[in-house]
Short mmCIF file of C-alpha atoms in Angstrom, two decimals:
data_model
loop_
_atom_site.label_atom_id
_atom_site.label_comp_id
_atom_site.label_asym_id
_atom_site.label_seq_id
_atom_site.Cartn_x
_atom_site.Cartn_y
_atom_site.Cartn_z
CA MET F 1 87.79 64.07 143.93
CA SER F 2 89.15 65.32 140.49
CA ALA F 3 88.04 69.29 140.94
CA THR F 4 89.40 70.86 143.95
CA THR F 5 90.09 74.21 145.12
CA ARG F 6 92.83 75.44 147.61
CA ASP F 7 91.72 77.67 150.12
CA ARG F 8 92.97 79.55 152.92
CA PHE F 9 92.26 79.39 156.77
CA LEU F 10 93.40 81.35 159.39
CA GLY F 11 94.86 84.25 157.58
CA GLY F 12 96.83 82.03 155.00
CA ARG F 13 98.34 80.16 157.97
CA LEU F 14 96.70 77.03 156.82
CA THR F 15 95.67 76.23 153.11
CA LEU F 16 93.16 73.45 152.26
CA HIS F 17 92.42 71.24 149.53
CA GLN F 18 88.36 71.03 149.06
CA PRO F 19 86.05 69.77 146.24
CA LYS F 20 84.99 72.31 144.14
CA SER F 21 81.33 71.00 144.58
CA GLY F 22 79.67 69.33 147.33
CA TYR F 23 80.38 69.92 151.30
CA ARG F 24 82.88 72.27 151.98
CA ALA F 25 84.34 73.52 155.20
CA GLY F 26 83.38 76.89 156.03
CA VAL F 27 83.37 79.30 159.33
CA ASP F 28 81.88 76.52 161.58
CA PRO F 29 85.30 73.70 161.83
CA VAL F 30 87.02 76.59 162.67
CA LEU F 31 84.92 77.88 165.70
CA LEU F 32 84.78 74.36 166.53
CA ALA F 33 88.82 73.83 166.79
CA ALA F 34 89.20 77.43 168.51
CA ALA F 35 86.83 76.40 171.51
CA VAL F 36 89.22 73.49 172.21
CA ASN F 37 91.00 73.68 175.10
CA ALA F 38 93.67 71.13 174.46
CA ARG F 39 97.50 71.60 175.56
CA PRO F 40 100.54 70.62 173.91
CA GLY F 41 101.49 66.66 174.18
CA GLN F 42 97.25 65.76 174.19
CA SER F 43 95.30 63.41 171.86
CA VAL F 44 92.85 64.37 169.76
CA LEU F 45 90.17 62.51 167.75
CA ASP F 46 88.29 64.18 164.94
CA LEU F 47 84.88 62.22 163.90
CA GLY F 48 83.80 62.78 160.67
CA CYS F 49 87.15 64.94 160.10
CA GLY F 50 86.19 65.84 156.33
CA VAL F 51 88.96 67.25 154.73
CA GLY F 52 90.82 68.02 158.09
CA ALA F 53 89.81 71.51 158.71
CA ALA F 54 89.11 71.48 162.56
CA ALA F 55 91.80 69.31 163.32
CA LEU F 56 94.11 70.89 161.62
CA CYS F 57 93.18 74.27 162.71
CA LEU F 58 93.62 73.11 166.15
CA GLY F 59 96.74 71.58 165.26
CA ALA F 60 98.05 75.24 163.77
CA ARG F 61 97.17 76.83 167.01
CA VAL F 62 98.25 74.31 169.56
CA PRO F 63 101.69 72.84 168.76
CA GLY F 64 102.61 69.33 169.46
CA LEU F 65 99.11 67.39 169.89
CA ARG F 66 98.41 64.16 168.39
CA LEU F 67 95.73 64.37 165.78
CA THR F 68 93.65 61.44 164.88
CA GLY F 69 90.55 61.84 161.96
CA LEU F 70 88.05 59.39 160.98
CA GLU F 71 86.25 60.08 158.17
CA LEU F 72 83.56 57.59 156.20
CA GLN F 73 84.28 59.25 152.46
CA PRO F 74 87.37 58.07 151.04
CA GLY F 75 87.56 61.18 148.82
CA TYR F 76 87.36 63.83 151.70
CA ALA F 77 89.83 61.09 153.47
CA ALA F 78 92.37 61.53 151.05
CA LEU F 79 91.96 65.09 151.01
CA ALA F 80 92.42 65.25 154.85
CA ARG F 81 95.88 63.38 154.26
CA ARG F 82 96.99 65.50 151.44
CA ASN F 83 96.06 68.73 153.87
CA ALA F 84 98.09 67.18 156.63
CA GLU F 85 101.13 66.72 154.67
CA ASP F 86 101.15 70.10 152.96
CA ASN F 87 100.70 71.88 156.25
CA ARG F 88 102.93 69.79 157.57
CA LEU F 89 100.69 68.38 160.93
CA PRO F 90 100.55 65.61 162.04
CA LEU F 91 96.85 63.98 161.26
CA ASP F 92 96.54 60.34 161.43
CA VAL F 93 93.38 59.67 158.80
CA ILE F 94 91.40 56.42 159.33
CA GLU F 95 88.61 55.59 156.80
CA GLY F 96 85.46 54.28 158.82
CA ASP F 97 81.98 54.62 160.20
CA VAL F 98 81.07 56.14 163.27
CA ALA F 99 78.17 53.88 163.62
CA ALA F 100 80.53 50.83 163.03
CA MET F 101 83.82 52.24 164.57
CA PRO F 102 87.19 50.58 163.05
CA PRO F 103 89.05 48.27 164.84
CA ALA F 104 91.85 50.89 164.65
CA LEU F 105 89.96 53.10 167.03
CA ARG F 106 87.52 51.00 169.71
CA GLU F 107 90.22 50.45 171.98
CA ARG F 108 91.91 53.70 171.49
CA ARG F 109 91.34 56.86 174.16
CA PHE F 110 92.08 60.37 173.43
CA ASP F 111 92.19 63.99 175.93
CA HIS F 112 89.85 65.45 173.06
CA VAL F 113 87.04 64.47 171.06
CA ILE F 114 85.84 66.85 168.46
CA MET F 115 83.33 66.91 165.98
CA ASN F 116 80.83 68.52 163.58
CA PRO F 117 77.99 66.28 162.82
CA PRO F 118 75.53 66.29 160.92
CA TYR F 119 73.32 69.09 161.10
CA PHE F 120 70.13 68.06 159.72
CA ASP F 121 67.69 65.42 160.90
CA ARG F 122 66.56 63.70 157.73
CA ALA F 123 63.49 62.46 159.32
CA ALA F 124 62.24 66.24 159.08
CA GLY F 125 64.15 67.33 156.17
CA THR F 126 64.94 67.16 152.40
CA ALA F 127 68.49 65.30 151.32
CA ALA F 128 70.79 67.30 149.33
CA ARG F 129 71.12 66.24 145.66
CA GLU F 130 74.97 65.25 145.81
CA ALA F 131 75.50 62.19 147.72
CA PRO F 132 78.94 63.91 149.79
CA ARG F 133 77.27 66.56 150.53
CA GLU F 134 74.22 64.69 151.88
CA ALA F 135 76.68 62.51 153.87
CA ALA F 136 78.06 65.60 155.58
CA LEU F 137 74.54 67.65 156.32
CA GLY F 138 72.15 64.86 157.19
CA GLY F 139 73.83 61.55 156.96
CA ALA F 140 72.21 58.54 158.34
CA VAL F 141 73.86 58.27 161.81
CA SER F 142 71.30 59.67 165.00
CA LEU F 143 73.09 62.15 167.40
CA ASP F 144 72.78 59.44 169.98
CA ILE F 145 75.52 57.33 168.28
CA TRP F 146 77.63 60.24 167.48
CA ILE F 147 77.66 61.20 171.20
CA GLY F 148 77.80 57.62 172.63
CA GLU F 149 80.86 57.09 170.29
CA ALA F 150 82.83 59.91 171.35
CA ALA F 151 81.99 59.33 175.01
CA LYS F 152 83.37 55.90 174.39
CA ARG F 153 86.51 57.18 172.86
CA LEU F 154 87.48 59.71 175.85
CA LEU F 155 89.95 59.32 178.47
CA PRO F 156 88.86 59.93 182.17
CA LYS F 157 88.26 63.72 182.32
CA GLY F 158 88.80 64.11 178.94
CA TYR F 159 86.65 66.43 176.46
CA LEU F 160 84.14 66.57 173.86
CA HIS F 161 83.50 69.76 171.94
CA ILE F 162 80.55 69.78 169.58
CA ILE F 163 78.97 72.36 167.00
CA GLN F 164 75.28 72.18 166.14
CA ARG F 165 72.32 73.78 164.99
CA VAL F 166 70.41 75.21 167.51
CA GLU F 167 67.56 73.36 166.39
CA ARG F 168 69.04 69.88 167.42
CA LEU F 169 69.88 71.48 171.14
CA PRO F 170 67.39 69.55 172.82
CA GLU F 171 68.47 66.06 171.80
CA LEU F 172 72.07 67.23 172.01
CA LEU F 173 71.73 67.93 175.45
CA GLU F 174 69.73 64.60 176.16
CA HIS F 175 72.26 62.44 174.75
CA ALA F 176 75.07 64.28 176.27
CA ARG F 177 73.83 64.14 179.35
CA ALA F 178 73.27 60.50 179.81
CA ARG F 179 77.04 59.94 179.14
CA LEU F 180 79.08 63.06 180.28
CA GLY F 181 79.07 65.93 183.01
CA SER F 182 80.19 69.46 183.40
CA LEU F 183 78.01 70.70 180.35
CA GLN F 184 78.86 73.95 179.05
CA LEU F 185 76.84 76.07 175.80
CA LEU F 186 78.36 78.35 173.96
CA PRO F 187 75.65 80.08 171.89
CA LEU F 188 76.69 81.82 168.58
CA THR F 189 74.50 84.94 167.37
CA PRO F 190 74.62 86.20 164.05
CA ARG F 191 74.28 89.86 164.89
CA PRO F 192 73.31 91.73 167.61
CA GLY F 193 69.57 91.32 168.77
CA ARG F 194 69.49 87.93 166.83
CA ASP F 195 68.54 84.48 167.64
CA SER F 196 71.56 81.90 167.74
CA GLN F 197 71.50 79.93 165.07
CA LEU F 198 74.60 77.49 166.36
CA VAL F 199 75.98 76.38 169.70
CA ILE F 200 79.05 74.89 170.76
CA LEU F 201 78.90 72.25 173.63
CA ARG F 202 81.57 71.67 175.97
CA ALA F 203 81.21 68.04 177.80
CA ARG F 204 83.72 66.55 180.16
CA LYS F 205 83.90 62.40 180.66
CA GLU F 206 83.49 62.16 184.79
CA GLY F 207 82.60 65.75 185.26
CA ARG F 208 80.23 66.94 187.80
CA ALA F 209 80.09 70.39 187.63
CA ALA F 210 76.50 71.93 187.54
CA PHE F 211 75.52 73.18 183.67
CA ARG F 212 76.56 76.17 182.43
CA LEU F 213 74.91 78.41 179.52
CA HIS F 214 77.21 81.06 178.82
CA ALA F 215 76.35 84.57 177.35
CA GLY F 216 75.95 84.31 173.17
CA LEU F 217 78.87 85.15 171.36
CA VAL F 218 78.09 87.46 168.33
CA VAL F 219 79.64 86.67 165.12
CA HIS F 220 79.17 89.95 163.36
CA ASP F 221 78.83 93.53 163.82
CA GLY F 222 76.02 95.64 163.33
CA GLU F 223 72.37 94.80 163.28
CA THR F 224 72.28 94.28 159.32
CA HIS F 225 74.94 93.48 156.47
CA ASP F 226 74.65 96.95 154.95
CA ILE F 227 78.77 96.88 153.56
CA ASP F 228 80.20 95.36 150.78
CA ARG F 229 83.01 94.01 152.85
CA GLU F 230 83.56 91.45 155.64
CA ASN F 231 82.33 92.53 159.18
CA TYR F 232 82.93 89.88 161.60
CA ALA F 233 83.26 91.34 165.08
CA ALA F 234 86.78 91.64 166.49
CA THR F 235 86.70 88.23 168.86
CA ILE F 236 85.29 86.25 165.68
CA ARG F 237 87.91 87.89 163.52
CA ALA F 238 90.93 87.16 165.38
CA VAL F 239 89.61 83.37 165.63
CA LEU F 240 89.49 83.43 161.54
CA ARG F 241 92.43 85.53 160.43
CA ASP F 242 95.01 85.08 163.55
CA GLY F 243 93.98 81.46 165.01
CA ALA F 244 93.22 82.79 168.18
CA PRO F 245 91.02 80.80 170.54
CA LEU F 246 87.57 81.32 171.42
CA PRO F 247 86.62 82.78 174.92
CA PHE F 248 85.28 79.99 176.43
CA PRO F 249 85.16 79.96 180.43
CA GLU F 250 86.45 77.23 181.92
#
C-alpha cells in the first residue's frame, strides 16, 4: 500500500500506519481491546487483525502479552508488522484465511481470541467499491466460521471477545452458544436514550455461567452533538485517550 497515514491512538501512546483510503481502524478496535481481561504473560490471537489496531492497543495496555495476528490481505499484514515494530510491541503476523486456517495456527491454542469480523452480511447488503474495504466490512466468511475457528483456537477456560453490529446479534449469539459458554453482552449506546448500535460479546470455552446482559455503555455525552468538539463520555474518553480498560464486569 503506497498511500498511508500515521495516526495517533491512546492519546499518542500508540501510532499506526494505515491506508489513506479503504478500511481504516477507528474507535471500534480500541474499545474491543479495552474489553479484554488479559493478564501479563498470556497469549492472544487477533483474527482478521488488519493493521494491528486491536492487538497493539491491548499490548500497549497489558505488558508482557504474546500477541499473534491473522490477516488475509498482504498489504494490511505488512502494515501490522510495521506498526508492531514502530511501537516496539511483539505482534507476530501470519497471512492467511480464517476459513482455511494456516498450518502455523492450526495446532496452536491461546488464552484469548479477539476479533472484529465483517459487520455486514453481503446476502443482505451492497458491496463496497474498494476491494480491501469490502473484505473488511463484508467479506465472504460467515459468522459461524469465524466463531467456530475462534473456539478451536482457545485453550480450556480461554476467552473470546467480539465487537459486532447489533443487527447481527441473533446469529452471533446462536453460533457462540453452540460452541462456548458464560456469554456476557455489553451493548454500546451512541447517546443517552438512543438504541444500541454495537455490542461486545465475551464468551468462555467450557464456561458454565448463566447468560448476562449488562447495562448499555453510553459512548457520547448529551442527547445530540451540538458543539464543535469531541464529547465522549468520561469512561470512553479514558479508554481512547489513556488506554484504560472498559468496565466489563466479571
